Tab-separated table of C-alpha atoms and ligand atoms in Angstrom:
chain	number	residue	atom	x	y	z
A	1	MET	CA	3.570	12.247	7.172
A	2	SER	CA	6.472	11.434	9.342
A	3	ASN	CA	5.554	13.383	12.425
A	4	GLN	CA	4.190	11.435	15.302
A	5	SER	CA	0.600	12.312	16.041
A	6	GLY	CA	-0.198	15.000	18.558
A	7	LYS	CA	3.135	16.787	18.124
A	8	LYS	CA	3.766	20.126	16.467
A	9	PRO	CA	5.535	19.773	13.124
A	10	LEU	CA	9.274	19.922	13.483
A	11	LEU	CA	11.986	21.638	11.462
A	12	LEU	CA	15.416	20.054	11.806
A	13	ILE	CA	18.470	22.183	10.982
A	14	ILE	CA	21.752	20.325	10.429
A	15	ASP	CA	24.807	22.594	10.105
A	16	ASP	CA	28.197	22.616	11.791
A	17	GLU	CA	28.342	26.431	12.049
A	18	VAL	CA	26.981	27.060	15.512
A	19	ALA	CA	26.500	30.791	14.945
A	20	LEU	CA	24.482	30.122	11.815
A	21	THR	CA	22.199	27.536	13.418
A	22	ARG	CA	21.595	29.897	16.314
A	23	SER	CA	20.617	32.818	14.085
A	24	LEU	CA	18.411	30.543	11.961
A	25	GLN	CA	16.731	29.307	15.090
A	26	ILE	CA	15.911	32.860	16.084
A	27	ALA	CA	14.921	34.015	12.614
A	28	LEU	CA	12.681	31.042	11.910
A	29	ARG	CA	11.050	30.881	15.322
A	30	ASP	CA	7.345	30.328	14.865
A	31	PRO	CA	4.628	29.307	17.294
A	32	GLY	CA	3.278	26.786	14.789
A	33	TYR	CA	6.251	24.464	14.752
A	34	GLU	CA	9.320	23.425	16.644
A	35	ILE	CA	12.978	23.632	15.678
A	36	ALA	CA	15.682	21.103	16.433
A	37	ILE	CA	19.389	21.624	15.785
A	38	ALA	CA	22.231	19.228	15.017
A	39	HIS	CA	25.871	20.066	14.290
A	40	THR	CA	27.158	16.865	12.688
A	41	ALA	CA	25.772	14.418	10.163
A	42	GLU	CA	25.635	11.610	12.713
A	43	GLU	CA	23.837	13.757	15.241
A	44	GLY	CA	21.453	15.000	12.539
A	45	LEU	CA	20.614	11.482	11.368
A	46	ALA	CA	20.023	10.329	14.917
A	47	SER	CA	17.703	13.293	15.564
A	48	ALA	CA	15.880	12.691	12.292
A	49	ASN	CA	15.441	9.083	13.286
A	50	ALA	CA	14.120	9.870	16.719
A	51	LEU	CA	12.122	13.032	16.017
A	52	ARG	CA	10.752	12.427	12.497
A	53	PRO	CA	10.941	16.109	11.403
A	54	GLY	CA	8.488	17.405	8.805
A	55	VAL	CA	11.139	19.509	7.024
A	56	ILE	CA	14.937	19.413	7.090
A	57	LEU	CA	17.541	22.079	6.342
A	58	LEU	CA	20.812	20.327	5.627
A	59	ASP	CA	24.267	21.808	5.152
A	60	LEU	CA	25.959	20.487	2.037
A	61	ARG	CA	29.349	20.186	3.720
A	62	LEU	CA	29.481	18.567	7.107
A	63	PRO	CA	32.802	17.657	8.688
A	64	ASP	CA	31.960	14.052	9.504
A	65	SER	CA	30.708	12.727	6.161
A	66	ASP	CA	30.750	12.814	2.381
A	67	ASP	CA	28.687	15.600	0.841
A	68	LEU	CA	25.624	13.734	-0.396
A	69	ASN	CA	25.676	10.778	1.967
A	70	PRO	CA	23.590	12.367	4.758
A	71	LEU	CA	21.033	13.476	2.171
A	72	GLU	CA	20.617	9.957	0.841
A	73	ARG	CA	20.212	8.515	4.282
A	74	LEU	CA	17.681	11.175	5.260
A	75	LEU	CA	15.665	10.573	2.104
A	76	ALA	CA	15.575	6.846	2.773
A	77	MET	CA	14.597	7.368	6.377
A	78	LEU	CA	11.983	10.085	5.818
A	79	PRO	CA	10.905	9.903	2.185
A	80	ASP	CA	8.050	12.355	2.702
A	81	SER	CA	9.969	15.080	4.527
A	82	PRO	CA	11.403	17.663	2.129
A	83	VAL	CA	15.130	18.309	2.544
A	84	TYR	CA	16.517	21.752	1.634
A	85	MET	CA	20.257	21.914	1.076
A	86	MET	CA	22.227	24.904	2.315
A	87	SER	CA	25.289	25.554	0.230
A	88	ALA	CA	28.033	28.089	-0.189
A	89	HIS	CA	28.408	29.966	-3.472
A	90	GLY	CA	31.170	27.763	-4.797
A	91	ASP	CA	29.073	24.622	-4.323
A	92	ILE	CA	26.281	25.152	-6.801
A	93	LYS	CA	27.177	22.102	-8.863
A	94	THR	CA	26.979	19.762	-5.898
A	95	ALA	CA	23.781	21.471	-4.757
A	96	VAL	CA	22.191	20.840	-8.144
A	97	ASP	CA	23.348	17.235	-7.872
A	98	ALA	CA	21.627	17.037	-4.520
A	99	VAL	CA	18.352	18.181	-6.049
A	100	LYS	CA	18.724	15.558	-8.775
A	101	ARG	CA	19.065	12.959	-6.064
A	102	GLY	CA	15.900	14.021	-4.323
A	103	ALA	CA	16.561	17.153	-2.270
A	104	LYS	CA	13.597	19.501	-2.514
A	105	ASP	CA	15.713	22.542	-3.373
A	106	PHE	CA	18.836	24.401	-2.295
A	107	VAL	CA	19.485	27.807	-0.788
A	108	THR	CA	22.842	29.529	-1.079
A	109	LYS	CA	24.430	31.149	1.926
A	110	PRO	CA	23.992	33.885	2.974
A	111	PHE	CA	20.276	33.527	2.350
A	112	ASP	CA	17.199	35.686	2.279
A	113	ILE	CA	15.614	34.697	5.573
A	114	LYS	CA	12.187	35.989	4.648
A	115	ALA	CA	11.997	33.957	1.449
A	116	LEU	CA	13.307	30.893	3.244
A	117	LYS	CA	10.748	31.353	5.983
A	118	THR	CA	7.796	31.519	3.588
A	119	ARG	CA	8.960	28.401	1.853
A	120	LEU	CA	9.426	26.364	5.009
A	121	GLN	CA	6.182	27.587	6.509
A	122	GLY	CA	4.177	26.274	3.581
A	123	HIS	CA	5.583	22.799	4.217
A	124	LEU	CA	5.197	22.835	7.932
A	125	GLN	CA	1.616	24.003	7.819
A	126	VAL	CA	0.388	21.543	5.252
A	127	SER	CA	2.507	18.702	6.550
A	128	GLU	CA	0.243	15.855	7.543
A	129	SER	CA	0.338	13.742	10.601
A	130	PRO	CA	-0.828	10.152	10.713
A	131	GLY	CA	-4.225	9.481	12.176
A	132	GLN	CA	-6.035	12.341	10.528
A	133	GLY	CA	-7.842	9.582	8.710
A	134	LEU	CA	-8.447	8.666	5.152
A	135	VAL	CA	-10.954	10.811	3.303
A	136	GLY	CA	-13.758	9.129	1.391
A	137	ASN	CA	-17.145	7.572	2.046
A	138	SER	CA	-17.644	5.487	-1.084
A	139	PRO	CA	-18.504	1.818	-0.391
A	140	VAL	CA	-14.997	0.822	-1.581
A	141	MET	CA	-13.464	3.245	0.881
A	142	GLU	CA	-15.674	2.091	3.757
A	143	LYS	CA	-14.627	-1.480	3.094
A	144	LEU	CA	-10.969	-0.482	2.993
A	145	ARG	CA	-11.282	1.448	6.231
A	146	GLN	CA	-12.823	-1.581	7.976
A	147	GLU	CA	-10.120	-3.816	6.599
A	148	LEU	CA	-7.349	-1.509	7.843
A	149	ALA	CA	-8.930	-1.271	11.299
A	150	LEU	CA	-9.201	-5.058	11.576
A	151	ILE	CA	-5.602	-5.531	10.531
A	152	ALA	CA	-4.428	-2.802	12.909
A	153	LYS	CA	-6.020	-4.623	15.844
A	154	SER	CA	-4.933	-8.095	14.694
A	155	PRO	CA	-1.702	-9.648	15.919
A	156	ALA	CA	-0.440	-9.872	12.303
A	157	LYS	CA	3.321	-9.277	12.188
A	158	THR	CA	3.432	-8.597	8.460
A	159	VAL	CA	1.056	-6.705	6.209
A	160	LEU	CA	1.319	-6.184	2.457
A	161	LEU	CA	-0.141	-3.066	0.824
A	162	LEU	CA	-0.690	-3.242	-2.919
A	163	GLY	CA	-1.850	-0.574	-5.315
A	164	GLU	CA	-0.807	1.853	-7.993
A	165	SER	CA	1.370	4.784	-7.091
A	166	GLY	CA	-0.566	7.547	-5.348
A	167	THR	CA	-3.464	5.370	-4.179
A	168	GLY	CA	-2.652	5.907	-0.499
A	169	LYS	CA	-0.360	3.011	0.519
A	170	THR	CA	1.798	5.223	2.704
A	171	ALA	CA	-1.323	6.844	4.168
A	172	ALA	CA	-2.774	3.373	4.833
A	173	ALA	CA	0.420	2.227	6.576
A	174	ASN	CA	0.184	5.277	8.839
A	175	GLU	CA	-3.466	4.505	9.471
A	176	ILE	CA	-2.728	0.897	10.461
A	177	HIS	CA	-0.047	2.077	12.857
A	178	THR	CA	-2.230	4.785	14.379
A	179	LEU	CA	-5.192	2.462	14.907
A	180	SER	CA	-3.054	-0.268	16.433
A	181	ALA	CA	-1.839	-0.858	19.951
A	182	LEU	CA	1.587	0.305	18.697
A	183	ALA	CA	0.298	3.860	18.126
A	184	GLY	CA	2.476	5.483	20.779
A	185	LYS	CA	5.539	3.593	19.557
A	186	PRO	CA	7.827	4.469	16.646
A	187	PHE	CA	6.672	4.399	13.044
A	188	VAL	CA	9.771	4.129	10.885
A	189	GLU	CA	9.566	4.460	7.136
A	190	VAL	CA	12.166	3.195	4.660
A	191	ASN	CA	12.016	3.491	0.902
A	192	CYS	CA	13.776	0.380	-0.415
A	193	ALA	CA	14.257	1.940	-3.848
A	194	ALA	CA	16.027	5.041	-2.558
A	195	LEU	CA	19.326	3.475	-1.522
A	196	PRO	CA	21.912	1.197	-3.098
A	197	GLU	CA	21.968	-2.272	-1.562
A	198	ALA	CA	24.978	-1.813	0.726
A	199	LEU	CA	23.686	1.428	2.211
A	200	LEU	CA	20.217	0.006	2.661
A	201	GLU	CA	21.614	-2.956	4.541
A	202	SER	CA	23.556	-0.821	7.013
A	203	GLU	CA	20.646	1.588	7.302
A	204	LEU	CA	18.221	-1.211	8.185
A	205	PHE	CA	20.373	-3.497	10.281
A	206	GLY	CA	22.950	-1.049	11.621
A	207	VAL	CA	26.713	-1.348	11.522
A	208	GLU	CA	29.261	-2.790	13.913
A	209	LYS	CA	32.296	-0.604	14.565
A	210	GLY	CA	35.117	-1.443	12.156
A	211	ALA	CA	32.847	-3.302	9.705
A	212	PHE	CA	34.316	-1.285	6.851
A	213	THR	CA	36.665	1.658	6.374
A	214	GLY	CA	34.902	4.658	7.779
A	215	ALA	CA	32.749	2.754	10.276
A	216	HIS	CA	34.450	4.388	13.233
A	217	LYS	CA	31.700	3.625	15.649
A	218	SER	CA	28.791	1.234	15.855
A	219	ARG	CA	25.534	2.608	14.557
A	220	SER	CA	22.107	1.212	15.225
A	221	GLY	CA	19.796	0.626	12.300
A	222	LEU	CA	16.204	1.452	11.497
A	223	ILE	CA	14.952	-1.945	12.659
A	224	GLU	CA	16.251	-1.101	16.089
A	225	ALA	CA	14.717	2.371	15.839
A	226	ALA	CA	11.359	0.744	15.066
A	227	ASN	CA	11.560	-1.721	17.953
A	228	GLU	CA	8.158	-2.320	19.576
A	229	GLY	CA	6.576	-0.267	16.800
A	230	THR	CA	6.013	-0.423	13.053
A	231	LEU	CA	8.583	-0.624	10.255
A	232	PHE	CA	7.167	0.507	6.915
A	233	LEU	CA	9.127	-0.854	3.955
A	234	ASP	CA	8.013	1.041	0.863
A	235	GLU	CA	8.709	-0.212	-2.667
A	236	ILE	CA	9.577	-3.668	-1.401
A	237	GLY	CA	9.506	-4.916	-5.001
A	238	GLU	CA	12.803	-3.098	-5.599
A	239	LEU	CA	14.706	-5.060	-2.955
A	240	SER	CA	17.678	-7.055	-4.267
A	241	LEU	CA	17.520	-10.843	-3.933
A	242	ALA	CA	20.241	-10.769	-1.283
A	243	MET	CA	18.361	-8.225	0.819
A	244	GLN	CA	15.168	-10.227	0.344
A	245	ALA	CA	16.881	-13.213	1.947
A	246	LYS	CA	18.015	-11.112	4.897
A	247	LEU	CA	14.589	-9.616	5.358
A	248	LEU	CA	12.913	-13.021	5.220
A	249	SER	CA	15.225	-14.341	7.862
A	250	PHE	CA	14.401	-11.362	10.083
A	251	LEU	CA	10.655	-11.788	9.521
A	252	GLU	CA	10.872	-15.443	10.510
A	253	SER	CA	13.009	-15.078	13.607
A	254	GLN	CA	12.713	-11.386	14.599
A	255	ARG	CA	16.500	-11.623	14.797
A	256	TYR	CA	19.129	-9.955	12.604
A	257	ARG	CA	22.810	-9.287	12.407
A	258	PRO	CA	24.214	-5.736	12.055
A	259	VAL	CA	26.708	-5.371	9.188
A	260	GLY	CA	30.105	-6.667	10.314
A	261	SER	CA	28.779	-8.122	13.544
A	262	THR	CA	28.936	-11.714	14.729
A	263	ASP	CA	26.216	-11.200	17.323
A	264	GLU	CA	22.533	-11.280	16.574
A	265	LYS	CA	20.133	-8.654	17.782
A	266	GLN	CA	16.458	-9.036	18.437
A	267	ALA	CA	13.645	-6.652	17.551
A	268	ASN	CA	9.921	-6.864	17.908
A	269	VAL	CA	8.371	-4.973	15.023
A	270	ARG	CA	5.344	-5.153	12.814
A	271	VAL	CA	6.480	-4.907	9.203
A	272	ILE	CA	4.184	-3.239	6.693
A	273	ALA	CA	5.483	-3.667	3.162
A	274	ALA	CA	4.157	-1.808	0.134
A	275	THR	CA	4.643	-2.055	-3.608
A	276	ASN	CA	3.037	-0.795	-6.788
A	277	ARG	CA	4.385	-3.802	-8.717
A	278	SER	CA	2.841	-7.202	-9.073
A	279	LEU	CA	4.948	-9.349	-6.767
A	280	SER	CA	3.527	-12.532	-8.230
A	281	ASP	CA	4.803	-11.439	-11.661
A	282	ALA	CA	8.170	-10.601	-10.080
A	283	VAL	CA	8.227	-14.097	-8.561
A	284	GLU	CA	7.555	-15.635	-11.966
A	285	GLU	CA	10.298	-13.543	-13.538
A	286	GLY	CA	12.709	-14.696	-10.842
A	287	ASN	CA	13.150	-11.225	-9.360
A	288	PHE	CA	11.354	-11.864	-6.109
A	289	ARG	CA	11.731	-14.796	-3.734
A	290	ALA	CA	8.610	-16.951	-3.638
A	291	ASP	CA	9.080	-17.723	0.080
A	292	LEU	CA	9.222	-14.017	0.978
A	293	TYR	CA	6.208	-13.375	-1.224
A	294	TYR	CA	4.146	-16.025	0.579
A	295	ARG	CA	5.313	-14.714	3.919
A	296	LEU	CA	4.255	-11.150	3.048
A	297	ASN	CA	1.086	-12.143	1.283
A	298	VAL	CA	-0.614	-13.541	4.392
A	299	MET	CA	-2.394	-10.226	4.933
A	300	PRO	CA	-2.616	-8.386	1.589
A	301	VAL	CA	-4.642	-5.208	1.194
A	302	LYS	CA	-5.303	-3.734	-2.216
A	303	LEU	CA	-5.676	0.038	-2.372
A	304	PRO	CA	-8.211	0.833	-5.108
A	305	ALA	CA	-7.303	3.145	-7.971
A	306	LEU	CA	-8.995	6.506	-7.609
A	307	SER	CA	-11.052	5.834	-10.751
A	308	GLU	CA	-12.558	2.826	-8.953
A	309	ARG	CA	-13.920	5.099	-6.267
A	310	ALA	CA	-14.871	8.126	-8.338
A	311	ASP	CA	-17.722	8.886	-5.883
A	312	ASP	CA	-15.094	10.185	-3.468
A	313	ILE	CA	-13.625	12.711	-5.893
A	314	PRO	CA	-15.866	15.698	-4.967
A	315	LEU	CA	-15.077	15.123	-1.290
A	316	LEU	CA	-11.342	14.832	-1.950
A	317	LEU	CA	-11.379	18.038	-4.001
A	318	GLU	CA	-12.969	19.836	-1.078
A	319	HIS	CA	-10.629	18.219	1.434
A	320	PHE	CA	-7.480	19.276	-0.400
A	321	SER	CA	-8.773	22.740	-1.247
A	322	MET	CA	-9.263	23.269	2.499
A	323	SER	CA	-5.861	21.823	3.324
A	324	PHE	CA	-4.121	24.190	0.897
A	325	SER	CA	-6.088	27.196	2.069
A	326	MET	CA	-3.665	27.872	4.903
A	327	THR	CA	-1.376	29.656	2.492
A	328	SER	CA	-4.191	31.102	0.329
A	329	ASP	CA	-7.986	31.309	0.382
A	330	PRO	CA	-9.608	28.027	-0.633
A	331	VAL	CA	-10.488	27.470	-4.267
A	332	SER	CA	-13.919	26.212	-5.157
A	333	PHE	CA	-14.972	24.381	-8.284
A	334	ALA	CA	-17.739	25.044	-10.793
A	335	PRO	CA	-20.221	22.131	-10.999
A	336	GLU	CA	-19.049	21.164	-14.501
A	337	VAL	CA	-15.457	21.092	-13.231
A	338	ILE	CA	-16.432	18.678	-10.472
A	339	GLU	CA	-18.287	16.569	-13.022
A	340	THR	CA	-15.346	16.532	-15.422
A	341	LEU	CA	-12.840	15.684	-12.696
A	342	THR	CA	-15.107	12.953	-11.350
A	343	GLY	CA	-15.063	11.353	-14.783
A	344	TYR	CA	-11.300	11.708	-15.339
A	345	HIS	CA	-9.257	8.477	-15.105
A	346	TRP	CA	-6.532	9.789	-12.695
A	347	PRO	CA	-3.502	7.697	-13.654
A	348	GLY	CA	-1.601	9.319	-10.741
A	349	ASN	CA	-4.506	8.670	-8.363
A	350	ILE	CA	-4.905	10.733	-5.173
A	351	ARG	CA	-1.395	12.196	-5.456
A	352	GLU	CA	-2.284	13.608	-8.881
A	353	LEU	CA	-5.554	15.027	-7.559
A	354	LYS	CA	-3.779	16.585	-4.618
A	355	ASN	CA	-1.140	18.158	-6.873
A	356	LEU	CA	-3.812	19.525	-9.179
A	357	VAL	CA	-5.650	21.135	-6.259
A	358	GLU	CA	-2.390	22.597	-4.982
A	359	ARG	CA	-1.685	24.113	-8.378
A	360	LEU	CA	-5.233	25.488	-8.699
A	361	SER	CA	-5.050	26.874	-5.152
A	362	VAL	CA	-1.954	28.846	-6.047
A	363	LEU	CA	-3.462	30.145	-9.279
A	364	TYR	CA	-7.086	30.731	-8.269
A	365	GLY	CA	-7.159	30.790	-4.453
A	366	GLY	CA	-10.390	32.420	-3.263
A	367	ASN	CA	-12.162	31.934	-6.615
A	368	GLU	CA	-14.238	29.349	-8.404
A	369	VAL	CA	-12.306	27.359	-10.982
A	370	THR	CA	-14.053	27.189	-14.344
A	371	LEU	CA	-13.810	24.456	-16.962
A	372	ALA	CA	-11.706	26.723	-19.178
A	373	GLN	CA	-9.141	27.159	-16.389
A	374	LEU	CA	-8.678	23.433	-15.983
A	375	PRO	CA	-5.465	22.094	-17.577
A	376	ASP	CA	-6.236	20.493	-20.963
A	377	GLU	CA	-5.464	16.932	-19.965
A	378	TYR	CA	-8.395	16.918	-17.563
A	379	SER	CA	-11.071	17.478	-20.169
A	380	GLU	CA	-12.326	14.471	-22.079
A	381	LYS	CA	-10.546	13.514	-25.282
A	382	LEU	CA	-11.344	11.142	-28.097
A	383	PRO	CA	-9.143	8.042	-27.978
A	384	GLU	CA	-6.338	8.397	-30.486
A	385	ASN	CA	-6.725	4.927	-31.940
A	386	LYS	CA	-10.322	5.774	-32.706
A	387	VAL	CA	-9.383	8.964	-34.506
A	388	GLU	CA	-6.836	7.030	-36.573
A	389	THR	CA	-9.255	4.251	-37.464
A	390	LEU	CA	-11.802	6.767	-38.585
A	391	ALA	CA	-9.319	8.805	-40.559
A	392	SER	CA	-8.276	5.761	-42.586
A	393	GLN	CA	-11.844	4.952	-43.615
A	394	PRO	CA	-12.992	5.975	-47.111
A	395	ALA	CA	-15.524	8.789	-47.161
A	396	GLU	CA	-19.125	7.634	-46.852
A	397	PRO	CA	-22.469	9.199	-47.666
A	398	VAL	CA	-23.548	11.407	-44.762
A	399	GLY	CA	-26.561	9.260	-43.906
A	400	GLU	CA	-24.381	6.245	-43.208
A	401	ILE	CA	-21.855	8.033	-41.070
A	402	THR	CA	-23.858	7.992	-37.863
A	403	GLU	CA	-24.447	4.292	-38.137
A	404	HIS	CA	-20.858	3.644	-39.061
A	405	LEU	CA	-19.646	5.675	-36.061
A	406	ALA	CA	-21.937	3.803	-33.726
A	407	ASN	CA	-20.664	0.467	-35.034
A	408	GLU	CA	-17.071	1.585	-34.850
A	409	GLU	CA	-17.571	2.831	-31.320
A	410	LYS	CA	-19.203	-0.441	-30.316
A	411	ARG	CA	-16.356	-2.421	-31.857
A	412	LEU	CA	-13.720	-0.383	-29.994
A	413	ILE	CA	-15.562	-0.587	-26.693
A	414	LEU	CA	-16.179	-4.322	-26.933
A	415	GLY	CA	-12.529	-4.823	-27.878
A	416	ALA	CA	-11.332	-2.853	-24.882
A	417	LEU	CA	-13.696	-4.682	-22.549
A	418	ARG	CA	-12.528	-8.036	-23.882
A	419	GLU	CA	-8.850	-7.088	-23.496
A	420	SER	CA	-9.390	-5.979	-19.927
A	421	GLY	CA	-11.365	-9.071	-18.980
A	422	GLY	CA	-14.641	-7.187	-18.618
A	423	HIS	CA	-13.202	-4.693	-16.119
A	424	LYS	CA	-14.871	-1.383	-16.906
A	425	GLY	CA	-12.309	0.814	-15.213
A	426	ASN	CA	-9.462	-0.748	-17.172
A	427	ALA	CA	-11.413	-0.717	-20.418
A	428	ALA	CA	-12.076	2.998	-19.930
A	429	LYS	CA	-8.368	3.551	-19.396
A	430	ARG	CA	-7.536	1.686	-22.615
A	431	LEU	CA	-10.007	3.866	-24.469
A	432	ASN	CA	-8.660	6.979	-22.763
A	433	ILE	CA	-12.140	7.966	-21.638
A	434	SER	CA	-13.607	8.210	-18.145
A	435	ARG	CA	-15.555	5.379	-16.536
A	436	HIS	CA	-18.617	7.549	-16.564
A	437	ALA	CA	-18.187	8.259	-20.245
A	438	LEU	CA	-17.846	4.522	-20.856
A	439	LYS	CA	-20.996	3.817	-18.849
A	440	ARG	CA	-22.937	6.406	-20.829
A	441	ARG	CA	-21.747	4.966	-24.106
A	442	LEU	CA	-22.563	1.404	-23.055
A	443	GLN	CA	-26.099	2.516	-22.254
A	444	LYS	CA	-26.460	4.449	-25.473
A	445	LEU	CA	-25.218	1.547	-27.567
A	446	GLY	CA	-27.402	-0.894	-25.640
A	447	ILE	CA	-24.496	-3.073	-24.554
A	448	GLN	CA	-25.269	-5.137	-21.458
A	449	SER	CA	-22.478	-5.235	-18.916
B	1	ADP	N1	-7.975	8.432	1.504
B	1	ADP	C1	-7.192	9.519	1.489
B	1	ADP	N2	-7.663	10.687	1.952
B	1	ADP	C2	-6.921	11.805	1.907
B	1	ADP	N3	-5.668	11.850	1.416
B	1	ADP	C3	-5.148	10.728	0.956
B	1	ADP	C4	-5.861	9.490	0.977
B	1	ADP	N4	-5.083	8.534	0.448
B	1	ADP	C5	-3.932	9.144	0.105
B	1	ADP	N5	-3.961	10.450	0.414
B	1	ADP	C6	-2.907	11.433	0.131
B	1	ADP	O1	-2.534	11.276	-1.240
B	1	ADP	C7	-1.127	11.359	-1.403
B	1	ADP	C8	-0.591	10.069	-1.994
B	1	ADP	O2	-0.795	9.018	-1.064
B	1	ADP	P1	0.371	8.002	-0.661
B	1	ADP	O3	-0.071	7.292	0.565
B	1	ADP	O4	1.682	8.689	-0.614
B	1	ADP	O5	0.294	7.027	-1.928
B	1	ADP	P2	1.245	5.806	-2.301
B	1	ADP	O6	2.066	5.524	-1.082
B	1	ADP	O7	0.300	4.688	-2.641
B	1	ADP	O8	2.028	6.251	-3.487
B	1	ADP	C9	-0.573	11.649	-0.020
B	1	ADP	O9	-0.388	13.026	0.103
B	1	ADP	C10	-1.665	11.164	0.918
B	1	ADP	O10	-1.668	11.857	2.115
B	2	MG	MG1	4.081	5.888	-0.798
């Protein structure tokens, strides 16, 4: 996700032991990707910023910083690039801590090069680059694609992407950047939820030398790194009120002040913000500034939930099965599996679908997945509330049961539709059945939509 288009995926190794980085470089050499080396945390962060590596190997103990600080900054800068920690035997506790904070995994030195290689290769080969396009040809998707293209070409300085987690907000931000005139310029991604406020501020705006103990030299921030390009602020709803004020001021003037500096800097960036929360609710609750909300909301784009574009599911299944086939033969799906998955409600959206296909590829690569092999949660279930309601009813003569069930079903469905304001997708979710199942039932019960 974080590689710039056209480039080979990059592996960045950050370790102060020169001999070790050299032998890793030789051992991991591969025609499919490139390797970059850094020997200090500062150098590593600067390379990560400039090169946007697809995978990072990071030494747990670097001479110029606290153990987990470089990790946190890398995760904020490149939320989609997995970071593997390299640790010595005595450091297991800290390494486990690192994984809790978001590192992908850790390897203890000295490590099994072959195992490490296989692991990294998987990432580098399936790592995506922006501009490969969004998959889907449902009407909803076509409309979204047009919308993104128009926005990309427009002079809009701020764009707001809304949608549940896993619907493709990050992918859409990449798409906007790639389709825009800024395509050859930096695309810098920051996850606002990943860092505490103070770190986020210095990460975004940079730091002036001497601003606080430990700020031995000035450091430029991510806004500067994104200059002339796109800055993608993910999970903007998690920004503190103080940071919201600073961001608003930057959006209005394109000027900002590095931490501890008296001088303003200028940067020309398009800001794409994304959130899975309702910002208008956050405004009402007093957690989000109304003025920033209005500023961001000039150009909102709503990413549809996957269940709202179920027509695309067969295509997405095929797309991901092909993309995971680099490490194994592609899986295929029995027709009833495709049907079942098309009707599933996908609370985790495309991310969930992708993860499922990855899991099935590992288990059944080269074969056709049958309904029985599908994890239980993907087959249709009766809604629990319905089971309860029925269980509490007194027994009835058999002849009346069918009618009673039909009435009960109708009552539940109408209730769910009413509670979700007539929205079928949401009603289906409330009932814990698929949209297709809801449609079928509506027809059967003769309920007009
Ligand atoms: N239309 C699409 N076609 C193919 N893959 C997609 C599409 N939308 C999202 N994805 C993939 O699904 C996963 C989740 O998307 P992401 O953009 O990270 O969602 P969000 O940012 O909304 O949580 C990513 O791996 C992304 O590449
Ligand atoms: Mg995202």
